[in-house]
Amino acid sequence: MRSDQFILLEDEYGAHNYKPLDVVLERGQGVWVWDVDGNRYMDCLSAYSAVNQGHCHPKIMEALARQAERLTLTSRAFRNDQLGPLYKELCELTNSHKVLPMNSGAEAVETAIKAVRKWGYQVKGVPGDKAEIIVCRNNFHGRTITIVSFSTDPVSTAGFGPFTPGFRIIEFGDAEALEAAVTENTVAFLVEPIQGEAGVIIPPDGYLKDVRRICTENNVVLILDEIQTGLGRTGKLLAEQHENIEADLTLIGKALSGGFYPVSAVLSNTEVLGVLKPGEHGSTFGGNPLACAVARAALKVLVEEDLIENAADIGEYFKAGLAKIDNPKIREVRGRGLLLAVEFTPDAGGARRYCERLKDAGLLCKETHETIIRFAPPLVITREEVNWALERIASVLSG
Ligand SMILES: *Cc1c(COP(=O)(O)O)cnc(C)c1O
């Protein structure tokens, strides 16, 4: 079948909750993917940073295949021989004390919300059902009802009420706003170190340090959602390291499996996760041996292949190349590591049409909001591949 036939099938039988570019992919390797018509593209989205290790990494593939032959799912009613080793490796790598494994990123966020509410009642002494969690405008934390309850994007919320109470919204990047919003019922501050879906919004220098101090002073749990920024994407293992802080709860997902399988986790360096007792939270697939084996291999690849350092080096080089593109309609080039964005002026006619033309030139990118294109290729990208990309990006974006 050709592309147009696959597209017809999707459109006829699938829910239309996405508006994908019309490219039907069938194969991937490293930074490259191929469509059913035989065209090759560079993947500059990496499944929203889930394939940091590159498409179909052979070592993760091998771990997946080997584990799939042995044991895939036990449920947590029984133990398995992959879970303990994953916990230990994750804790050692991220300097954490405890891990709670889930599947999707949204589930990790939900887990953190449950844990900090319980912590608020049992440890902090917040009166029953009064717990407040502070979040930021333009956040993206997932798509469940509770999570969209504190989204400020009307497309995410319109028509989906009634919503979960208990959230308070402040401006991102404004530490004073956090200080002012904290009450005795505040149990947590949930924030992305860099707002990814909002368009790679980087907070002012020192923001996370101030946030850390305010949370500590007020006995508020700091939850960093590193589902997109974590695991090497910004040139550090976790984006919190850019400001030398440690969150109380860290949420990871996406690249935790190198894109093979949905695996997420809540990492805790306080006793917050300790408030959860048997039966109070769980997931049939969370922590299954296949997921654990895949995650162990994905973490190993990240470290052994120096992908974090590569993201830092190549990211700087890529960003410098983007900044040289001469187009008065480019308002700003920004980013950290390999989480980069080009923002256009409102009169540029939207980022989508550039994405369409980049696709024709062999690069798959996705606009975020109307005016921003994110460039976030797999972290295995080489300097030669960046040069290849920059040549094409410059030619498309200059026009
Ligand atoms: C993608 C993402 C999520 C949600 O992850 P899913 O696996 O899609 O549920 C949450 N937070 C951030 C910052 C994300 O980028």
Coordinates of C-alpha atoms and ligand atoms in Angstrom, one line a residue:
M1 CA 0.0 0.0 0.0
R2 CA 1.1 3.6 -0.6
S3 CA 1.0 6.5 1.8
D4 CA -2.4 7.9 0.6
Q5 CA -4.1 4.5 1.2
F6 CA -2.8 4.3 4.8
I7 CA -3.9 7.9 5.4
L8 CA -7.4 7.1 4.1
L9 CA -7.6 4.1 6.5
E10 CA -6.5 6.2 9.5
D11 CA -8.9 9.0 8.6
E12 CA -11.8 6.7 8.2
Y13 CA -11.5 4.4 11.2
G14 CA -9.4 6.4 13.7
A15 CA -10.5 9.1 16.1
H16 CA -9.1 12.4 14.8
N17 CA -7.4 13.6 18.0
Y18 CA -4.2 14.3 16.1
K19 CA -3.4 16.2 13.0
P20 CA -0.2 14.5 11.8
L21 CA 1.9 15.5 8.8
D22 CA 1.0 13.2 5.9
V23 CA 4.0 10.9 6.2
V24 CA 3.5 7.2 6.9
L25 CA 6.6 5.7 8.5
E26 CA 7.5 2.1 8.4
R27 CA 11.2 1.9 9.6
G28 CA 13.7 3.7 11.7
Q29 CA 17.4 3.6 12.6
G30 CA 19.3 6.1 14.7
V31 CA 18.1 9.6 13.7
W32 CA 16.6 8.4 10.4
V33 CA 13.1 7.1 9.6
W34 CA 11.7 5.8 6.3
D35 CA 8.2 6.1 4.9
V36 CA 6.2 3.5 3.0
D37 CA 7.1 5.1 -0.3
G38 CA 10.9 4.7 0.4
N39 CA 11.7 8.3 1.4
R40 CA 14.2 8.9 4.1
Y41 CA 13.8 11.7 6.8
M42 CA 15.7 12.9 9.7
D43 CA 13.5 12.7 12.8
C44 CA 13.8 16.1 14.6
L45 CA 11.1 15.4 17.1
S46 CA 12.2 12.0 18.5
A47 CA 8.6 11.2 19.6
Y48 CA 8.7 14.2 21.9
S49 CA 12.0 13.1 23.3
A50 CA 11.1 9.4 23.8
V51 CA 13.7 8.1 21.4
N52 CA 16.7 10.0 22.8
Q53 CA 18.8 6.8 22.2
G54 CA 17.8 6.8 18.5
H55 CA 15.3 4.6 16.7
C56 CA 15.5 0.9 17.2
H57 CA 18.7 1.0 19.2
P58 CA 20.2 -2.6 18.8
K59 CA 21.1 -3.0 22.4
I60 CA 17.7 -2.0 23.7
M61 CA 16.2 -4.2 20.9
E62 CA 18.2 -7.1 22.2
A63 CA 17.2 -6.6 25.8
L64 CA 13.5 -6.4 24.7
A65 CA 13.7 -9.6 22.6
R66 CA 15.6 -11.5 25.3
Q67 CA 13.2 -10.5 28.0
A68 CA 10.2 -11.1 25.8
E69 CA 11.3 -14.8 25.5
R70 CA 11.7 -15.2 29.2
L71 CA 8.9 -13.3 31.0
T72 CA 6.8 -10.3 30.2
L73 CA 4.2 -9.7 32.8
T74 CA 3.7 -11.0 36.3
S75 CA 1.6 -8.1 37.8
R76 CA 2.9 -6.8 41.1
A77 CA 1.1 -9.5 43.0
F78 CA 4.4 -11.4 42.5
R79 CA 8.0 -10.1 42.4
N80 CA 10.2 -10.3 39.3
D81 CA 14.0 -10.4 38.7
Q82 CA 14.2 -7.2 36.7
L83 CA 12.4 -4.8 39.1
G84 CA 15.0 -4.6 42.0
P85 CA 17.9 -4.2 39.6
L86 CA 16.1 -1.4 37.8
Y87 CA 15.3 0.4 41.1
K88 CA 19.0 0.2 42.2
E89 CA 20.4 1.3 38.8
L90 CA 17.9 4.2 38.6
C91 CA 18.5 5.3 42.2
E92 CA 22.3 5.2 41.7
L93 CA 22.2 7.1 38.5
T94 CA 19.8 9.8 39.6
N95 CA 20.8 10.0 43.3
S96 CA 17.3 9.0 44.5
H97 CA 16.1 6.8 47.3
K98 CA 12.9 5.4 46.1
V99 CA 11.2 4.5 42.7
L100 CA 7.6 4.0 41.8
P101 CA 7.3 2.6 38.2
M102 CA 4.3 3.3 36.0
N103 CA 3.7 3.3 32.2
S104 CA 2.8 6.6 30.7
G105 CA 4.1 10.0 31.7
A106 CA 0.5 11.1 32.7
E107 CA 0.4 8.1 35.1
A108 CA 3.7 9.3 36.7
V109 CA 2.1 12.8 37.2
E110 CA -1.0 11.3 38.7
T111 CA 1.0 9.1 41.0
A112 CA 3.0 12.2 42.2
I113 CA -0.3 14.1 42.8
K114 CA -1.7 11.2 44.9
A115 CA 1.6 10.8 46.9
V116 CA 1.9 14.5 47.8
R117 CA -1.7 14.8 48.8
K118 CA -1.3 11.9 51.2
W119 CA 2.0 13.3 52.4
G120 CA 0.2 16.6 53.0
Y121 CA -2.4 15.0 55.2
Q122 CA -0.2 12.5 57.0
V123 CA 3.1 14.3 57.4
K124 CA 2.5 18.0 57.0
G125 CA -0.9 18.0 58.8
V126 CA -3.0 19.7 56.2
P127 CA -6.7 19.4 57.0
G128 CA -8.6 16.7 55.1
D129 CA -9.3 17.4 51.4
K130 CA -7.7 20.8 51.6
A131 CA -4.4 20.1 49.9
E132 CA -3.3 22.6 47.3
I133 CA -0.8 22.0 44.5
I134 CA 0.7 25.0 42.7
V135 CA 1.4 24.7 39.0
C136 CA 2.4 27.0 36.2
R137 CA 0.6 28.7 33.3
N138 CA 1.2 27.0 30.0
N139 CA 2.2 23.8 31.7
F140 CA 2.0 20.5 30.0
H141 CA 1.8 17.4 32.2
G142 CA -0.4 15.0 30.2
R143 CA -4.0 14.4 29.2
T144 CA -6.0 12.8 32.0
I145 CA -9.0 14.6 33.5
T146 CA -7.1 15.6 36.7
I147 CA -4.1 16.8 34.7
V148 CA -6.1 18.8 32.2
S149 CA -7.9 20.3 35.2
F150 CA -4.9 22.6 35.7
S151 CA -4.0 23.1 32.1
T152 CA -4.4 26.7 30.9
D153 CA -4.7 25.7 27.2
P154 CA -8.3 26.0 26.2
V155 CA -8.0 23.3 23.6
S156 CA -7.0 20.8 26.3
T157 CA -9.8 21.7 28.6
A158 CA -12.9 22.9 26.6
G159 CA -15.7 20.5 26.9
F160 CA -14.0 18.2 29.4
G161 CA -15.3 19.5 32.8
P162 CA -16.1 19.1 35.6
F163 CA -12.5 19.3 36.7
T164 CA -10.5 18.2 39.7
P165 CA -10.1 20.9 42.3
G166 CA -7.0 21.6 44.4
F167 CA -4.7 23.4 42.0
R168 CA -3.5 26.9 41.9
I169 CA -1.9 28.4 38.7
I170 CA 0.9 30.9 38.8
E171 CA 3.3 32.4 36.1
F172 CA 6.2 30.2 35.0
G173 CA 9.6 31.6 35.7
D174 CA 8.4 33.9 38.5
A175 CA 9.7 32.7 41.9
E176 CA 8.1 35.6 43.7
A177 CA 4.7 34.4 42.4
L178 CA 5.4 31.1 44.0
E179 CA 6.3 32.6 47.3
A180 CA 3.1 34.6 47.2
A181 CA 0.9 31.6 46.3
V182 CA 2.1 29.3 49.0
T183 CA -0.4 28.8 51.9
E184 CA -0.4 26.5 54.9
N185 CA -2.3 24.0 52.8
T186 CA 0.2 23.9 49.9
V187 CA 1.6 20.4 49.6
A188 CA 3.6 20.7 46.4
F189 CA 4.8 22.8 43.5
L190 CA 4.7 20.9 40.2
V191 CA 6.8 22.4 37.4
E192 CA 8.7 21.6 34.2
P193 CA 12.4 22.8 34.4
I194 CA 11.9 23.9 30.8
Q195 CA 8.4 24.1 29.4
G196 CA 8.6 21.8 26.4
E197 CA 5.1 21.8 24.9
A198 CA 4.7 25.5 25.6
G199 CA 7.5 26.0 23.1
V200 CA 10.8 25.3 24.9
I201 CA 10.4 28.1 27.4
I202 CA 13.5 28.5 29.5
P203 CA 13.0 30.2 32.9
P204 CA 15.4 33.0 34.1
D205 CA 18.7 31.9 35.5
G206 CA 18.4 31.1 39.2
Y207 CA 14.7 30.3 39.0
L208 CA 15.0 26.7 40.0
K209 CA 17.4 27.6 42.8
D210 CA 14.8 30.1 44.2
V211 CA 12.0 27.6 43.7
R212 CA 14.1 25.0 45.6
R213 CA 14.7 27.4 48.5
I214 CA 11.0 28.5 48.7
C215 CA 9.8 24.9 48.7
T216 CA 12.2 24.0 51.5
E217 CA 11.4 27.0 53.6
N218 CA 7.7 26.3 53.4
N219 CA 7.7 22.5 53.7
V220 CA 6.4 22.2 50.2
V221 CA 7.3 19.2 48.0
L222 CA 9.1 20.2 44.8
I223 CA 8.0 18.0 41.9
L224 CA 10.0 18.4 38.7
D225 CA 8.3 17.0 35.6
E226 CA 11.4 15.9 33.7
I227 CA 9.4 13.6 31.4
Q228 CA 10.6 15.6 28.4
T229 CA 13.7 17.4 29.7
G230 CA 15.2 14.4 31.5
L231 CA 17.5 11.6 30.5
G232 CA 20.0 13.7 28.6
R233 CA 17.8 15.8 26.4
T234 CA 19.1 19.2 27.7
G235 CA 22.7 18.1 28.0
K236 CA 22.5 16.9 31.6
L237 CA 21.0 13.7 32.9
L238 CA 18.3 15.8 34.5
A239 CA 17.6 19.5 33.7
E240 CA 17.7 20.3 37.5
Q241 CA 21.4 19.8 37.3
H242 CA 21.8 23.0 35.3
E243 CA 21.1 24.8 38.6
N244 CA 22.6 22.2 40.9
I245 CA 19.3 21.5 42.7
E246 CA 17.5 18.3 43.6
A247 CA 13.8 18.0 43.4
D248 CA 11.9 16.0 46.1
L249 CA 10.0 14.1 43.4
T250 CA 11.3 13.7 39.9
L251 CA 9.0 12.4 37.1
I252 CA 10.6 10.6 34.2
G253 CA 9.1 8.7 31.2
K254 CA 9.5 8.9 27.5
A255 CA 13.2 8.1 26.9
L256 CA 13.3 5.8 30.0
S257 CA 12.5 3.1 27.4
G258 CA 14.3 4.5 24.4
G259 CA 10.9 4.6 22.7
F260 CA 10.4 0.9 22.7
Y261 CA 7.7 0.7 25.3
P262 CA 5.8 3.0 27.7
V263 CA 7.8 3.2 30.9
S264 CA 7.6 6.0 33.4
A265 CA 8.7 6.4 37.0
V266 CA 8.4 8.7 40.0
L267 CA 11.8 9.1 41.7
S268 CA 11.8 10.3 45.3
N269 CA 14.6 11.6 47.5
T270 CA 12.5 12.2 50.5
E271 CA 10.1 10.0 52.3
V272 CA 7.1 11.2 50.2
L273 CA 6.7 7.9 48.4
G274 CA 6.8 6.2 51.8
V275 CA 3.3 7.3 52.6
L276 CA 1.9 4.9 50.0
K277 CA 0.9 1.6 51.6
P278 CA 0.0 -1.7 49.9
G279 CA -3.2 -1.5 48.0
E280 CA -3.3 2.3 47.8
H281 CA -1.8 2.7 44.3
G282 CA -0.7 0.6 41.4
S283 CA -0.9 -0.5 37.8
T284 CA -1.2 -3.9 36.2
F285 CA 1.7 -3.2 33.8
G286 CA 3.7 -0.8 36.0
G287 CA 7.1 -2.4 36.8
N288 CA 6.6 -5.4 34.6
P289 CA 9.8 -7.4 33.7
L290 CA 9.7 -6.5 30.0
A291 CA 9.5 -2.7 30.8
C292 CA 12.2 -3.0 33.4
A293 CA 14.6 -4.9 31.1
V294 CA 14.0 -2.3 28.4
A295 CA 14.5 0.6 30.8
R296 CA 17.7 -0.9 32.2
A297 CA 19.1 -1.2 28.6
A298 CA 17.9 2.3 27.7
L299 CA 19.6 3.9 30.7
K300 CA 22.8 1.9 30.0
V301 CA 22.9 3.1 26.4
L302 CA 22.4 6.7 27.5
V303 CA 25.5 6.5 29.8
E304 CA 27.8 4.2 27.9
E305 CA 27.4 6.0 24.6
D306 CA 28.0 9.4 26.2
L307 CA 24.7 10.6 24.8
I308 CA 24.3 13.2 27.6
E309 CA 27.6 14.8 26.7
N310 CA 26.8 14.6 23.0
A311 CA 23.5 16.4 23.6
A312 CA 25.4 19.2 25.3
D313 CA 28.1 19.5 22.6
I314 CA 26.0 19.0 19.5
G315 CA 23.2 21.0 21.0
E316 CA 25.4 24.1 21.2
Y317 CA 26.6 23.5 17.7
F318 CA 23.1 23.0 16.3
K319 CA 21.8 26.1 18.1
A320 CA 24.6 28.3 16.8
G321 CA 23.8 27.0 13.3
L322 CA 20.2 27.9 13.7
A323 CA 21.0 31.3 15.0
K324 CA 22.9 32.1 11.8
I325 CA 19.9 31.6 9.6
D326 CA 19.0 35.0 8.1
N327 CA 15.3 35.6 8.2
P328 CA 13.7 38.7 9.7
K329 CA 10.6 36.6 10.5
I330 CA 12.6 34.6 13.1
R331 CA 12.0 36.2 16.4
E332 CA 14.2 33.9 18.5
V333 CA 16.4 30.8 18.5
R334 CA 16.6 29.2 21.9
G335 CA 17.1 25.9 23.8
R336 CA 19.4 23.9 25.9
G337 CA 21.2 20.7 24.8
L338 CA 19.2 19.2 22.0
L339 CA 15.9 20.7 23.1
L340 CA 15.9 23.6 20.6
A341 CA 13.2 25.9 19.2
V342 CA 12.9 28.5 16.5
E343 CA 10.1 31.1 17.1
F344 CA 8.7 33.1 14.3
T345 CA 7.1 36.5 14.4
P346 CA 3.2 36.5 14.3
D347 CA 3.2 37.7 10.7
A348 CA 5.4 34.8 9.4
G349 CA 2.3 32.9 8.5
G350 CA 2.6 30.1 11.1
A351 CA 5.2 27.4 11.8
R352 CA 3.1 24.6 10.2
R353 CA 3.8 25.7 6.7
Y354 CA 7.6 25.6 7.4
C355 CA 7.1 22.1 8.9
E356 CA 5.4 21.0 5.6
R357 CA 8.4 22.3 3.6
L358 CA 10.9 20.8 6.0
K359 CA 9.2 17.5 5.4
D360 CA 9.6 17.9 1.7
A361 CA 13.3 18.6 2.3
G362 CA 13.7 15.4 4.4
L363 CA 13.3 16.6 8.0
L364 CA 10.4 15.7 10.3
C365 CA 9.6 18.5 12.7
K366 CA 6.5 19.6 14.5
E367 CA 5.2 23.0 15.3
T368 CA 4.2 23.7 18.8
H369 CA 1.6 26.5 19.2
E370 CA 1.3 28.6 16.0
T371 CA 4.7 30.1 15.7
I372 CA 7.3 27.7 17.1
I373 CA 9.2 24.8 15.6
R374 CA 11.0 22.5 18.0
F375 CA 14.2 20.8 16.9
A376 CA 14.9 17.8 19.1
P377 CA 16.6 15.0 17.2
P378 CA 17.7 11.8 18.9
L379 CA 20.8 12.4 21.1
V380 CA 22.9 10.0 18.9
I381 CA 23.0 12.7 16.2
T382 CA 26.5 13.4 14.8
R383 CA 28.0 16.7 13.7
E384 CA 27.8 15.6 10.0
E385 CA 24.1 14.9 10.4
V386 CA 23.6 18.3 12.0
N387 CA 25.4 19.9 9.1
W388 CA 23.1 18.0 6.7
A389 CA 20.1 19.2 8.7
L390 CA 21.3 22.9 9.0
E391 CA 21.8 23.1 5.2
R392 CA 18.2 22.1 4.6
I393 CA 16.7 24.1 7.5
A394 CA 18.5 27.2 6.4
S395 CA 17.2 26.8 2.8
V396 CA 13.6 26.3 4.0
L397 CA 13.6 28.9 6.7
S398 CA 15.4 31.6 4.7
G399 CA 12.7 31.5 2.1
Ligands
LIG1 C1 4.9 14.0 27.3 C2 4.8 14.6 28.6 C3 4.0 14.2 29.6 C4 2.9 13.1 29.4 O1 3.5 11.9 29.0 P1 2.6 10.8 28.3 O2 3.5 9.6 28.2 O3 2.2 11.3 27.0 O4 1.4 10.5 29.2 C5 4.0 14.8 30.9 N1 4.8 15.8 31.1 C6 5.7 16.3 30.1 C7 6.6 17.4 30.5 C8 5.7 15.8 28.9 O5 6.5 16.3 27.9

